[in-house]
PDB file of N, CA and C in Angstrom:
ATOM      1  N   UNK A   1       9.555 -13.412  15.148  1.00  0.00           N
ATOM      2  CA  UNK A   1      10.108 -12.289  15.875  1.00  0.00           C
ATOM      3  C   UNK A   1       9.926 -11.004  15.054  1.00  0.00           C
ATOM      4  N   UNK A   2       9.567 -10.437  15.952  1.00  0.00           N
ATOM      5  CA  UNK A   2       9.209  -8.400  14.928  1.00  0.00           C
ATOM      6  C   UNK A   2      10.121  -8.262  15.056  1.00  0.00           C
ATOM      7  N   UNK A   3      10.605  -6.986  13.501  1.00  0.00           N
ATOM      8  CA  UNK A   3      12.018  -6.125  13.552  1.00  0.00           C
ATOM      9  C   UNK A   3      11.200  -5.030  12.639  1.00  0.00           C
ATOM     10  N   UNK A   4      12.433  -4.266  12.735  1.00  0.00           N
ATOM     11  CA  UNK A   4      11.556  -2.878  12.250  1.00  0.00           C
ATOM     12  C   UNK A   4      12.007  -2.806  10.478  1.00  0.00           C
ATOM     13  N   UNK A   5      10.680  -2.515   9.798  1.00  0.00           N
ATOM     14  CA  UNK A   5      10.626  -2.479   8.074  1.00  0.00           C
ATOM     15  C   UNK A   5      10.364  -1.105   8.120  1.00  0.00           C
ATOM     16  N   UNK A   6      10.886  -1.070   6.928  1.00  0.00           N
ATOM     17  CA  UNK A   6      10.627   0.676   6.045  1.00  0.00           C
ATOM     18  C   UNK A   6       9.247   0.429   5.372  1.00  0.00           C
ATOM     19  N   UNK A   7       8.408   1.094   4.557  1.00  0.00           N
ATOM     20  CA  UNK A   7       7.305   0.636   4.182  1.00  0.00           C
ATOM     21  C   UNK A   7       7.302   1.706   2.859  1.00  0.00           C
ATOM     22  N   UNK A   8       7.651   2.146   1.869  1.00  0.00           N
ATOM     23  CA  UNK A   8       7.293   3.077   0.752  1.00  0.00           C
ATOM     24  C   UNK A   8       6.312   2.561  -0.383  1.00  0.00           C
ATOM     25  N   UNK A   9       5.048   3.164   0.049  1.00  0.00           N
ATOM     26  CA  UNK A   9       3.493   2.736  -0.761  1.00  0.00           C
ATOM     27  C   UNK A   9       3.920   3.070  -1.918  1.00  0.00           C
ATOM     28  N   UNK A  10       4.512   4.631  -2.114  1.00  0.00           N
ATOM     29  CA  UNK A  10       4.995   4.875  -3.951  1.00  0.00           C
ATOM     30  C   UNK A  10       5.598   4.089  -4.467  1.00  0.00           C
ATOM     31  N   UNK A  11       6.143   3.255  -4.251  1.00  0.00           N
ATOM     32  CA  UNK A  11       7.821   2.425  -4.904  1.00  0.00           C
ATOM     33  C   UNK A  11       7.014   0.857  -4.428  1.00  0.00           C
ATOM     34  N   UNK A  12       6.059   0.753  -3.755  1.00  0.00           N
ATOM     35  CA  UNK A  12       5.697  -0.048  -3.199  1.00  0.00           C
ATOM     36  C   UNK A  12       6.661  -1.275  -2.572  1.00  0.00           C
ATOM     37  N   UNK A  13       7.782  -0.890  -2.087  1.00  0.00           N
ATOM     38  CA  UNK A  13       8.904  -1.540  -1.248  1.00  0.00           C
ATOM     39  C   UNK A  13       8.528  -1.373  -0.336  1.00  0.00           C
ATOM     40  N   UNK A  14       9.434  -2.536   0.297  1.00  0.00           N
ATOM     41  CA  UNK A  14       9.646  -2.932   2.001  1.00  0.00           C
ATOM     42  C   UNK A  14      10.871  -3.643   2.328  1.00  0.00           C
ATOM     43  N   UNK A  15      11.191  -2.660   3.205  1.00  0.00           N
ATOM     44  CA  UNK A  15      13.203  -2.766   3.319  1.00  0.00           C
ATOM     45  C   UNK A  15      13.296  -2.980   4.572  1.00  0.00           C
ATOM     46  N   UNK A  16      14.363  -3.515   4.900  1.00  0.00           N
ATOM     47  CA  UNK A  16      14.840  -3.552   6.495  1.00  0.00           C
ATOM     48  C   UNK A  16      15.802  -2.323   6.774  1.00  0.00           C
ATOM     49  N   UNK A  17      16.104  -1.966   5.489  1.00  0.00           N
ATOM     50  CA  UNK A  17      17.246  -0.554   5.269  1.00  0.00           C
ATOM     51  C   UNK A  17      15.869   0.797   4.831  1.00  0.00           C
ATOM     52  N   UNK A  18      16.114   2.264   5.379  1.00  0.00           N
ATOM     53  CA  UNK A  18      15.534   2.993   4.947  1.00  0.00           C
ATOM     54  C   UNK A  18      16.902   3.545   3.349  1.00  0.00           C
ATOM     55  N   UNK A  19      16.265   4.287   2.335  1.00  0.00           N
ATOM     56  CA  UNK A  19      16.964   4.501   1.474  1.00  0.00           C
ATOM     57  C   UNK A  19      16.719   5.738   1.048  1.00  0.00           C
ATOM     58  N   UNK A  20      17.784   7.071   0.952  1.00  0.00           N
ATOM     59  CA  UNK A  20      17.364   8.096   0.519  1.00  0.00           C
ATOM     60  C   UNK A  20      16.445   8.978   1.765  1.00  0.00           C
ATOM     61  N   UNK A  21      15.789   9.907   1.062  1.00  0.00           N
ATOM     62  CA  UNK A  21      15.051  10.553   1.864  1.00  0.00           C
ATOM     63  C   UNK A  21      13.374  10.287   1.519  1.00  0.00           C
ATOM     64  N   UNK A  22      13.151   9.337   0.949  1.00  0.00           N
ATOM     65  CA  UNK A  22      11.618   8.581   0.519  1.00  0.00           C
ATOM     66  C   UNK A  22      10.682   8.562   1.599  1.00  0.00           C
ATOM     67  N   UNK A  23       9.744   8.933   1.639  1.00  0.00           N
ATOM     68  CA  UNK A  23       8.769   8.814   2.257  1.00  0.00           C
ATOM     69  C   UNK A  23       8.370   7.619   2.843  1.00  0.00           C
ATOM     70  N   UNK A  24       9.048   6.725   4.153  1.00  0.00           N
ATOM     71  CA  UNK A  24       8.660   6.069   4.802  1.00  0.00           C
ATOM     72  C   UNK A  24       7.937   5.841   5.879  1.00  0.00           C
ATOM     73  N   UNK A  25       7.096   4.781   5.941  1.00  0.00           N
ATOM     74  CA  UNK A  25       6.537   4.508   7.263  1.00  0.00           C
ATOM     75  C   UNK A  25       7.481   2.990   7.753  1.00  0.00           C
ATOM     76  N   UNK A  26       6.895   3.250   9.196  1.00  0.00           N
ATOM     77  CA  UNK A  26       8.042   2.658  10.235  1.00  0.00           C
ATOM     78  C   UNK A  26       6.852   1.551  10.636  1.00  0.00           C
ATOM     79  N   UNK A  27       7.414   0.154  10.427  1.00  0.00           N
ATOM     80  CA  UNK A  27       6.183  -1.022  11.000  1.00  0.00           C
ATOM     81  C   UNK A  27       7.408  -1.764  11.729  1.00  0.00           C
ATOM     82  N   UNK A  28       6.659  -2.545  12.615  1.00  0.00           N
ATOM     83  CA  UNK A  28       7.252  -3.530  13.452  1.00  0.00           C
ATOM     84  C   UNK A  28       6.808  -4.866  12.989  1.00  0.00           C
ATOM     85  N   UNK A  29       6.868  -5.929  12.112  1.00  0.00           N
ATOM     86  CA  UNK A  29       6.564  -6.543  11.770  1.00  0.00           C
ATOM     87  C   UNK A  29       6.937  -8.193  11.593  1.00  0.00           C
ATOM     88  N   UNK A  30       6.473  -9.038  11.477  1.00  0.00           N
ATOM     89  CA  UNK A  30       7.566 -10.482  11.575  1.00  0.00           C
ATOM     90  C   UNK A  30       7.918 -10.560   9.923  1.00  0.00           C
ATOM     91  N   UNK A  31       8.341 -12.213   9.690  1.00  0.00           N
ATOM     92  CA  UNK A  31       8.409 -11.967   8.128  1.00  0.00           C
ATOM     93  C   UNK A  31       6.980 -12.578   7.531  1.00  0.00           C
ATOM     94  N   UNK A  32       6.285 -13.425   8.334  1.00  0.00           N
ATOM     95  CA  UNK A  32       5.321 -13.664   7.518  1.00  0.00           C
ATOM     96  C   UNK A  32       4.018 -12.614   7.371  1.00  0.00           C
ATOM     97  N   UNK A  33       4.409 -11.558   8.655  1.00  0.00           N
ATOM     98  CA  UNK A  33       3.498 -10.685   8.398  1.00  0.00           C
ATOM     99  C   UNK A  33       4.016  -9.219   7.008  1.00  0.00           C
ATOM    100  N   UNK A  34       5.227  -9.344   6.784  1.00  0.00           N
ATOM    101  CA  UNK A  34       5.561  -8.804   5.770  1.00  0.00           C
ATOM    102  C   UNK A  34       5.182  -9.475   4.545  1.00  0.00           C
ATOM    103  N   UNK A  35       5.399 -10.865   4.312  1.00  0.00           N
ATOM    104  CA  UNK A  35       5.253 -11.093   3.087  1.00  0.00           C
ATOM    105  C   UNK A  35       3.502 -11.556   2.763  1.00  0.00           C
ATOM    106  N   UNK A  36       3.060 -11.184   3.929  1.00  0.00           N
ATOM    107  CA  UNK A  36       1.044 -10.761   3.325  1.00  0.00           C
ATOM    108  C   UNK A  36       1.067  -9.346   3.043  1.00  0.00           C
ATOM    109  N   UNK A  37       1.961  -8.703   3.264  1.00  0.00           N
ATOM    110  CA  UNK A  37       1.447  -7.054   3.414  1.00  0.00           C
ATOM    111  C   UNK A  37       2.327  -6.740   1.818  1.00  0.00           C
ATOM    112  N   UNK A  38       3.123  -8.027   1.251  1.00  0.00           N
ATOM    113  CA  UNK A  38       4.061  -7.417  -0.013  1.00  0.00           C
ATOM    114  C   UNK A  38       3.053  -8.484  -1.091  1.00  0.00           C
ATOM    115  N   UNK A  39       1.950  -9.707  -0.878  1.00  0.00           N
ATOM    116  CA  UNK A  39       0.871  -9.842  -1.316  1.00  0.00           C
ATOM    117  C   UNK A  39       0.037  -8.866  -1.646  1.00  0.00           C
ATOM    118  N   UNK A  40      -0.451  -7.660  -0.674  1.00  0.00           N
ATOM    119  CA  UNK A  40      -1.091  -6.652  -0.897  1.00  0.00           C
ATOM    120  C   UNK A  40      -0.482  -5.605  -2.146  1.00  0.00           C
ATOM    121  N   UNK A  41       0.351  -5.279  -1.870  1.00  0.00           N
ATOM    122  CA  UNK A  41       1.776  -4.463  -2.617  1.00  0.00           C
ATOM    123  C   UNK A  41       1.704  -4.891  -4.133  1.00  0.00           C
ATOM    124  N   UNK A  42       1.908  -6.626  -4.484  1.00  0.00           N
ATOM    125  CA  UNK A  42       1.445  -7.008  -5.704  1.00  0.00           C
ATOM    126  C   UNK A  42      -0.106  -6.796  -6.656  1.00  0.00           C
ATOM    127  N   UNK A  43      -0.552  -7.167  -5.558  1.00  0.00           N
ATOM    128  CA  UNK A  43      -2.287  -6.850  -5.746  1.00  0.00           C
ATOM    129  C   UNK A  43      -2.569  -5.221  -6.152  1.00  0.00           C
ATOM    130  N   UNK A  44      -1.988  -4.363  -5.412  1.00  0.00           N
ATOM    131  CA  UNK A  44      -1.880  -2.811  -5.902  1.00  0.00           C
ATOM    132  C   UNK A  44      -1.362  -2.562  -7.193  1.00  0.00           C
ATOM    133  N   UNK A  45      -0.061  -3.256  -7.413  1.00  0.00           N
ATOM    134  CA  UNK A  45       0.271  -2.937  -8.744  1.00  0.00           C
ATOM    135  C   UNK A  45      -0.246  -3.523  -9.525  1.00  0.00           C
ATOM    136  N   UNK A  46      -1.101  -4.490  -9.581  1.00  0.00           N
ATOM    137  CA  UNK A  46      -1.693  -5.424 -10.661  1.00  0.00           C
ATOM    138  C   UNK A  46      -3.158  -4.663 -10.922  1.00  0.00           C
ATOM    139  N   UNK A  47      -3.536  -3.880  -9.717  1.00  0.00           N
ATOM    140  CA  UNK A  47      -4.922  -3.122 -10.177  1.00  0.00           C
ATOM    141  C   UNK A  47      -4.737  -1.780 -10.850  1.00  0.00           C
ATOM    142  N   UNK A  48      -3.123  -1.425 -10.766  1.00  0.00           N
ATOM    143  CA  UNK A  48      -2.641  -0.322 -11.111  1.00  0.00           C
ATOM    144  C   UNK A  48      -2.743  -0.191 -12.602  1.00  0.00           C
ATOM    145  N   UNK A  49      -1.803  -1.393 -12.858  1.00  0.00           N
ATOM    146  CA  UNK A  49      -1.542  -1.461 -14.636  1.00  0.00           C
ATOM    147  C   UNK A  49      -2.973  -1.653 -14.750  1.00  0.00           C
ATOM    148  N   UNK A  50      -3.954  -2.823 -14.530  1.00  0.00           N
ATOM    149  CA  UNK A  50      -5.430  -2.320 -15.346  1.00  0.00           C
ATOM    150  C   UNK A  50      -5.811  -1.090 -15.347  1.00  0.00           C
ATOM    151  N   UNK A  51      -5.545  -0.392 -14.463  1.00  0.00           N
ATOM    152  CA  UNK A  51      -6.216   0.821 -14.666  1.00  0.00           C
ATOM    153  C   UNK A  51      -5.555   1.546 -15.750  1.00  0.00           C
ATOM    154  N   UNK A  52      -4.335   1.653 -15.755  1.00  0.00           N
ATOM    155  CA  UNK A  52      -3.685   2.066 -16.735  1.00  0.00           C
ATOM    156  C   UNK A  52      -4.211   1.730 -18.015  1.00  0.00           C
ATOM    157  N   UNK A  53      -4.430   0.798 -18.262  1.00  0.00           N
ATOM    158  CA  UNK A  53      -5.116  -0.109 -19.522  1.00  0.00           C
ATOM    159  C   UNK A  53      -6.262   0.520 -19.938  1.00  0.00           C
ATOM    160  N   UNK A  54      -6.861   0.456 -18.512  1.00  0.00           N
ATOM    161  CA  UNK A  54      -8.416   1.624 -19.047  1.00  0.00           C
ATOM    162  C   UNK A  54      -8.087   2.467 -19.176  1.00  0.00           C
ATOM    163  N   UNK A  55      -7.621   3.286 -18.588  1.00  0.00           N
ATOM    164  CA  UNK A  55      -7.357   4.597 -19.441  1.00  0.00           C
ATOM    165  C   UNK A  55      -7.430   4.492 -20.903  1.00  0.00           C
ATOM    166  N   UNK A  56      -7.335   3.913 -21.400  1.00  0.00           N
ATOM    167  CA  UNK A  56      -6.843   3.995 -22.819  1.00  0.00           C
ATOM    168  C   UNK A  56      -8.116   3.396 -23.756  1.00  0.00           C
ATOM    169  N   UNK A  57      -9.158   2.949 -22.844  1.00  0.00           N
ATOM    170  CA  UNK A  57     -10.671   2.498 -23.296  1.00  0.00           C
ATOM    171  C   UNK A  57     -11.042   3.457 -23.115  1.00  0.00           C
ATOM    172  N   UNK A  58     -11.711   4.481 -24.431  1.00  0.00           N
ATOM    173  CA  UNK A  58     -12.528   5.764 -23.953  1.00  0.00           C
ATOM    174  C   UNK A  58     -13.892   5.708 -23.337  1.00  0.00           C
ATOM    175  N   UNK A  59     -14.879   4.229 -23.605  1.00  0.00           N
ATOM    176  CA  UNK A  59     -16.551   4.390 -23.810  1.00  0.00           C
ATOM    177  C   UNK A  59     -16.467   3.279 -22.294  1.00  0.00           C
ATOM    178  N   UNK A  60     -15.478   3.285 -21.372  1.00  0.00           N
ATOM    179  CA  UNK A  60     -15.511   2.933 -19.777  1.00  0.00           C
ATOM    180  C   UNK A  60     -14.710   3.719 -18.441  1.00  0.00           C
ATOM    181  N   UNK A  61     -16.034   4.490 -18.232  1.00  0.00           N
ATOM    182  CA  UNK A  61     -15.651   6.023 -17.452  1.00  0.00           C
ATOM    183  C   UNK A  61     -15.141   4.956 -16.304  1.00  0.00           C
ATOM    184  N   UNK A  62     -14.117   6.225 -15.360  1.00  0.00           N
ATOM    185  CA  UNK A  62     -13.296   5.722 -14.007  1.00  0.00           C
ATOM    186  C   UNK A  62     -13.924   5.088 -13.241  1.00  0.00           C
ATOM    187  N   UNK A  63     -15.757   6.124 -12.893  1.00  0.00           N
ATOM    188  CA  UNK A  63     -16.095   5.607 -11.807  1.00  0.00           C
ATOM    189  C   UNK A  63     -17.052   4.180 -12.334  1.00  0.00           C
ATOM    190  N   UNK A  64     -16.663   3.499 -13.177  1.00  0.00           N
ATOM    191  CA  UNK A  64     -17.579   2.463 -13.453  1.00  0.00           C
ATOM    192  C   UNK A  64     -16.361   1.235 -13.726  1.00  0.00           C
ATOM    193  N   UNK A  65     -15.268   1.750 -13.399  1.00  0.00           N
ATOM    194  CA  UNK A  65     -13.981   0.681 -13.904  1.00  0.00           C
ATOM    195  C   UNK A  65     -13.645  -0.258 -12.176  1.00  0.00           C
ATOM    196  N   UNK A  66     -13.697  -1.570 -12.639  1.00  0.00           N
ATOM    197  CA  UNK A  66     -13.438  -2.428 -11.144  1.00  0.00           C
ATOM    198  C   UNK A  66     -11.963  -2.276 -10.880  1.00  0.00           C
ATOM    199  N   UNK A  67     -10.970  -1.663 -11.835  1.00  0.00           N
ATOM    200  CA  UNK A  67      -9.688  -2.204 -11.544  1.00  0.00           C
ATOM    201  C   UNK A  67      -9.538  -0.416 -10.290  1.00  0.00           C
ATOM    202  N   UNK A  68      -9.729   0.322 -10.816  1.00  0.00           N
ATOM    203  CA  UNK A  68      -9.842   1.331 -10.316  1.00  0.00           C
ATOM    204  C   UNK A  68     -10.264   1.397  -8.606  1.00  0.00           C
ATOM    205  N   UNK A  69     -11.618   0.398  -8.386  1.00  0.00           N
ATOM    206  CA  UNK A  69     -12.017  -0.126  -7.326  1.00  0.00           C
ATOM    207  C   UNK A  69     -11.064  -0.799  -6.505  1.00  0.00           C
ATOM    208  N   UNK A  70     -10.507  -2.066  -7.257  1.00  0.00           N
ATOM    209  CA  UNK A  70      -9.610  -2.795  -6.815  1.00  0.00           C
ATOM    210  C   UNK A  70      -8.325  -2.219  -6.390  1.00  0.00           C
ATOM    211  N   UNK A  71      -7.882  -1.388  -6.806  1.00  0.00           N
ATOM    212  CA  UNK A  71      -7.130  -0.429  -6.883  1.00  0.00           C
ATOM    213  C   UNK A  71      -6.644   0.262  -5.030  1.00  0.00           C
ATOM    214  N   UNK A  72      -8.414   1.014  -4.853  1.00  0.00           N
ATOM    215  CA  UNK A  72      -8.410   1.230  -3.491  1.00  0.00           C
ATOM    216  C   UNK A  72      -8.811   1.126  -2.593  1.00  0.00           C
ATOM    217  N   UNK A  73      -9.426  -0.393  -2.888  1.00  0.00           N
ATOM    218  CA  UNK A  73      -9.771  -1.265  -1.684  1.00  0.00           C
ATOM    219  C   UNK A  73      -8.177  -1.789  -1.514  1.00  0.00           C
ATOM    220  N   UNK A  74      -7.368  -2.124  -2.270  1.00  0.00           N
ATOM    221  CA  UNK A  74      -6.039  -3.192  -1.555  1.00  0.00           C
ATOM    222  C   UNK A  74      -5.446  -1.613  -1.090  1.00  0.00           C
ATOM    223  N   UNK A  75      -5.196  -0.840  -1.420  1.00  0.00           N
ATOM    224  CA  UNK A  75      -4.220   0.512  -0.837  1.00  0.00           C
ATOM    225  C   UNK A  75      -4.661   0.815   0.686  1.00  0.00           C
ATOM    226  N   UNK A  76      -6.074   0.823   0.909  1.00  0.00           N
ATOM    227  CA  UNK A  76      -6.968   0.613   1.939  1.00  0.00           C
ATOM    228  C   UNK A  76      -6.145  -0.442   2.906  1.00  0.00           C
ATOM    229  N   UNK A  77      -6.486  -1.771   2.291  1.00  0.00           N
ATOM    230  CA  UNK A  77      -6.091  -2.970   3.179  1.00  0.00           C
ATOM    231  C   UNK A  77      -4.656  -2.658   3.585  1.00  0.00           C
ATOM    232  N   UNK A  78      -3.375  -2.224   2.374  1.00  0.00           N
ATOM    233  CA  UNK A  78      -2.293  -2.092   2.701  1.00  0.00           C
ATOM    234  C   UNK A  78      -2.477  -0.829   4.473  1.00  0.00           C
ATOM    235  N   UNK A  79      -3.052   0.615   3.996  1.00  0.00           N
ATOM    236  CA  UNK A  79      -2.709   1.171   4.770  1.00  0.00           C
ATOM    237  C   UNK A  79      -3.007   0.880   6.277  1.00  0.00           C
ATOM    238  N   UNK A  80      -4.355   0.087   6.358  1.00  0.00           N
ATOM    239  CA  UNK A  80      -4.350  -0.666   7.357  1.00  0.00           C
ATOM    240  C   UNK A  80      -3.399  -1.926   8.110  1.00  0.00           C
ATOM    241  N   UNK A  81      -2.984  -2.095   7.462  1.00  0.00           N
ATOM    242  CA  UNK A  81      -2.183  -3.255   7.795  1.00  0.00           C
ATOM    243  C   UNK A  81      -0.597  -2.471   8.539  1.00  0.00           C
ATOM    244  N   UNK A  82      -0.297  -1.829   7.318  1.00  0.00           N
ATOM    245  CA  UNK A  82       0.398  -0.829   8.184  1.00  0.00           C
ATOM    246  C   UNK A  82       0.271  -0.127   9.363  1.00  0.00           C
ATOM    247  N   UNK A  83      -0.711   0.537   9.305  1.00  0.00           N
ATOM    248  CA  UNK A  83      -1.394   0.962  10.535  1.00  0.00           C
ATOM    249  C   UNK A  83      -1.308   0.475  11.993  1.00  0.00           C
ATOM    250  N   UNK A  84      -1.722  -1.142  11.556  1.00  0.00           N
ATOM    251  CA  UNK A  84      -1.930  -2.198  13.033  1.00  0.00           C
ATOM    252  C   UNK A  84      -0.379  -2.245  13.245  1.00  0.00           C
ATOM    253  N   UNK A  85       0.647  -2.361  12.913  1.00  0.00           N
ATOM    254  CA  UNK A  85       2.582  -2.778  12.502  1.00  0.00           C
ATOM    255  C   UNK A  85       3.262  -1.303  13.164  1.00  0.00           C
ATOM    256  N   UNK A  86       2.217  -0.248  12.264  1.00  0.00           N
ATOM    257  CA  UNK A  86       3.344   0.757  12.599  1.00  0.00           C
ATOM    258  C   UNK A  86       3.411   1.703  14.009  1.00  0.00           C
ATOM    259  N   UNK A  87       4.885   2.304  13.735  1.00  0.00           N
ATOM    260  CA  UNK A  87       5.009   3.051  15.251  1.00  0.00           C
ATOM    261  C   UNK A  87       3.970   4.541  15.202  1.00  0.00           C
ATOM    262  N   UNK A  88       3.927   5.068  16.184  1.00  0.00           N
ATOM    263  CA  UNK A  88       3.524   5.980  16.922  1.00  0.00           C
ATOM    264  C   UNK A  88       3.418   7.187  15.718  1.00  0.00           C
ATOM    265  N   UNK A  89       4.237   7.551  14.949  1.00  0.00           N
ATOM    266  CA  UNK A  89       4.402   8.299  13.993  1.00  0.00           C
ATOM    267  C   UNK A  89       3.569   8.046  12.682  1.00  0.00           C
ATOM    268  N   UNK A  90       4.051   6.733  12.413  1.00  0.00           N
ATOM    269  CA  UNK A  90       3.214   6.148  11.010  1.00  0.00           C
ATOM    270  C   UNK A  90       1.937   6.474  11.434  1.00  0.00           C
ATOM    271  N   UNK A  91       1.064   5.656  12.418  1.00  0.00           N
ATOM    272  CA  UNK A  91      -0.104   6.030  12.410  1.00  0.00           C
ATOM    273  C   UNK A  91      -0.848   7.207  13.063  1.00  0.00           C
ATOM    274  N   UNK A  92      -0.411   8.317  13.122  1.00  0.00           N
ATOM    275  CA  UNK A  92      -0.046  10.127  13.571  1.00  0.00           C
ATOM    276  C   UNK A  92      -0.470   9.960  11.715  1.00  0.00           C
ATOM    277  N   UNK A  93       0.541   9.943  10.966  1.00  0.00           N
ATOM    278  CA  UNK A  93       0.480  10.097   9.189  1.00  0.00           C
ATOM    279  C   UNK A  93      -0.882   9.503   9.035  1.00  0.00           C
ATOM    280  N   UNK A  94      -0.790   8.184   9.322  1.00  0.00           N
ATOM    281  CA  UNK A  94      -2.123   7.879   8.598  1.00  0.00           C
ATOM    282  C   UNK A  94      -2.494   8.230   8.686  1.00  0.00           C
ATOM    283  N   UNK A  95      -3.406   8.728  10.425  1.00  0.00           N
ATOM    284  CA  UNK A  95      -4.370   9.294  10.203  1.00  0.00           C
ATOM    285  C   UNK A  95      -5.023  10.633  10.525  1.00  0.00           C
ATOM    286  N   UNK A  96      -3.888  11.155   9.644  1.00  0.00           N
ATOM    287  CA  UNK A  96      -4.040  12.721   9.552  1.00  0.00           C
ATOM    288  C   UNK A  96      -4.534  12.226   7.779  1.00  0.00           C
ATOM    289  N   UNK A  97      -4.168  11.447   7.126  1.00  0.00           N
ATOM    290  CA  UNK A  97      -4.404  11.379   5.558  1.00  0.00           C
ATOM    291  C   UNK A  97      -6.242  10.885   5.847  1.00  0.00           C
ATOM    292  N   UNK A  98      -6.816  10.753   6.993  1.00  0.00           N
ATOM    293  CA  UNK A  98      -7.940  10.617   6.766  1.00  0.00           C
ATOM    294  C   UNK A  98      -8.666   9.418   5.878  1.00  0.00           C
ATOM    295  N   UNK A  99      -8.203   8.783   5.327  1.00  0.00           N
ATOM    296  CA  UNK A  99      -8.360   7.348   4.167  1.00  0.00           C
ATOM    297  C   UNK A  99      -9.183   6.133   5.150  1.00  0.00           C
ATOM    298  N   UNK A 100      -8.701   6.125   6.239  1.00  0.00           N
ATOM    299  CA  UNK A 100      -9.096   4.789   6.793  1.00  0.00           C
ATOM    300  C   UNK A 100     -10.505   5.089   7.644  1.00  0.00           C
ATOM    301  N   UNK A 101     -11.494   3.779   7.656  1.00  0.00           N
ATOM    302  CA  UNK A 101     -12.755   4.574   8.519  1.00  0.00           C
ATOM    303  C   UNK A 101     -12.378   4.695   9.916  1.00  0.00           C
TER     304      UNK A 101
END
């Protein structure tokens, strides 16, 4: 059964409660389709910290780093996924941010 999730890509949470005034998107979603889209969410932060890591390798420039890649291909997949879930508004945001083909 769908119910409605909060979605915050920065904080990379997903609430059934909105919190604060954070930048949410609005999905309609079941739970197993949440907990592939908080798979994605992990996968983001795990390409995050490598990148972080590179940073700190001087003689492996950005655009030649996979974590960097990895990075925004899953942000990609996330915003899509969102996309297909969310209401009328969320995807108005998306795709005014232009990101998705």
């Amino acid at each position: 059964m769908r119910q409605k999730w909060f979605v915050n890509m920065q904080s990379r949470e997903i609430s059934t409660t909105k919190y604060g005034n954070s930048n949410y998107f609005t999905i309609f979603a079941t739970e197993d389709e949440v907990e592939e889209l908080r798979r994605i969410m992990d996968k983001i932060y795990d390409a995050d910290i490598r990148s972080h890591i590179r940073a700190h390798i001087p003689f492996v420039p950005y655009h030649r780093d996979r974590s960097n890649d990895d990075y925004d291909d899953q942000y990609k997949e996330a915003l899509t996924m969102i996309y297909q879930f969310g209401n009328n508004e969320t995807k108005e945001h998306i795709d005014s941010m232009e990101i998705l083909d």
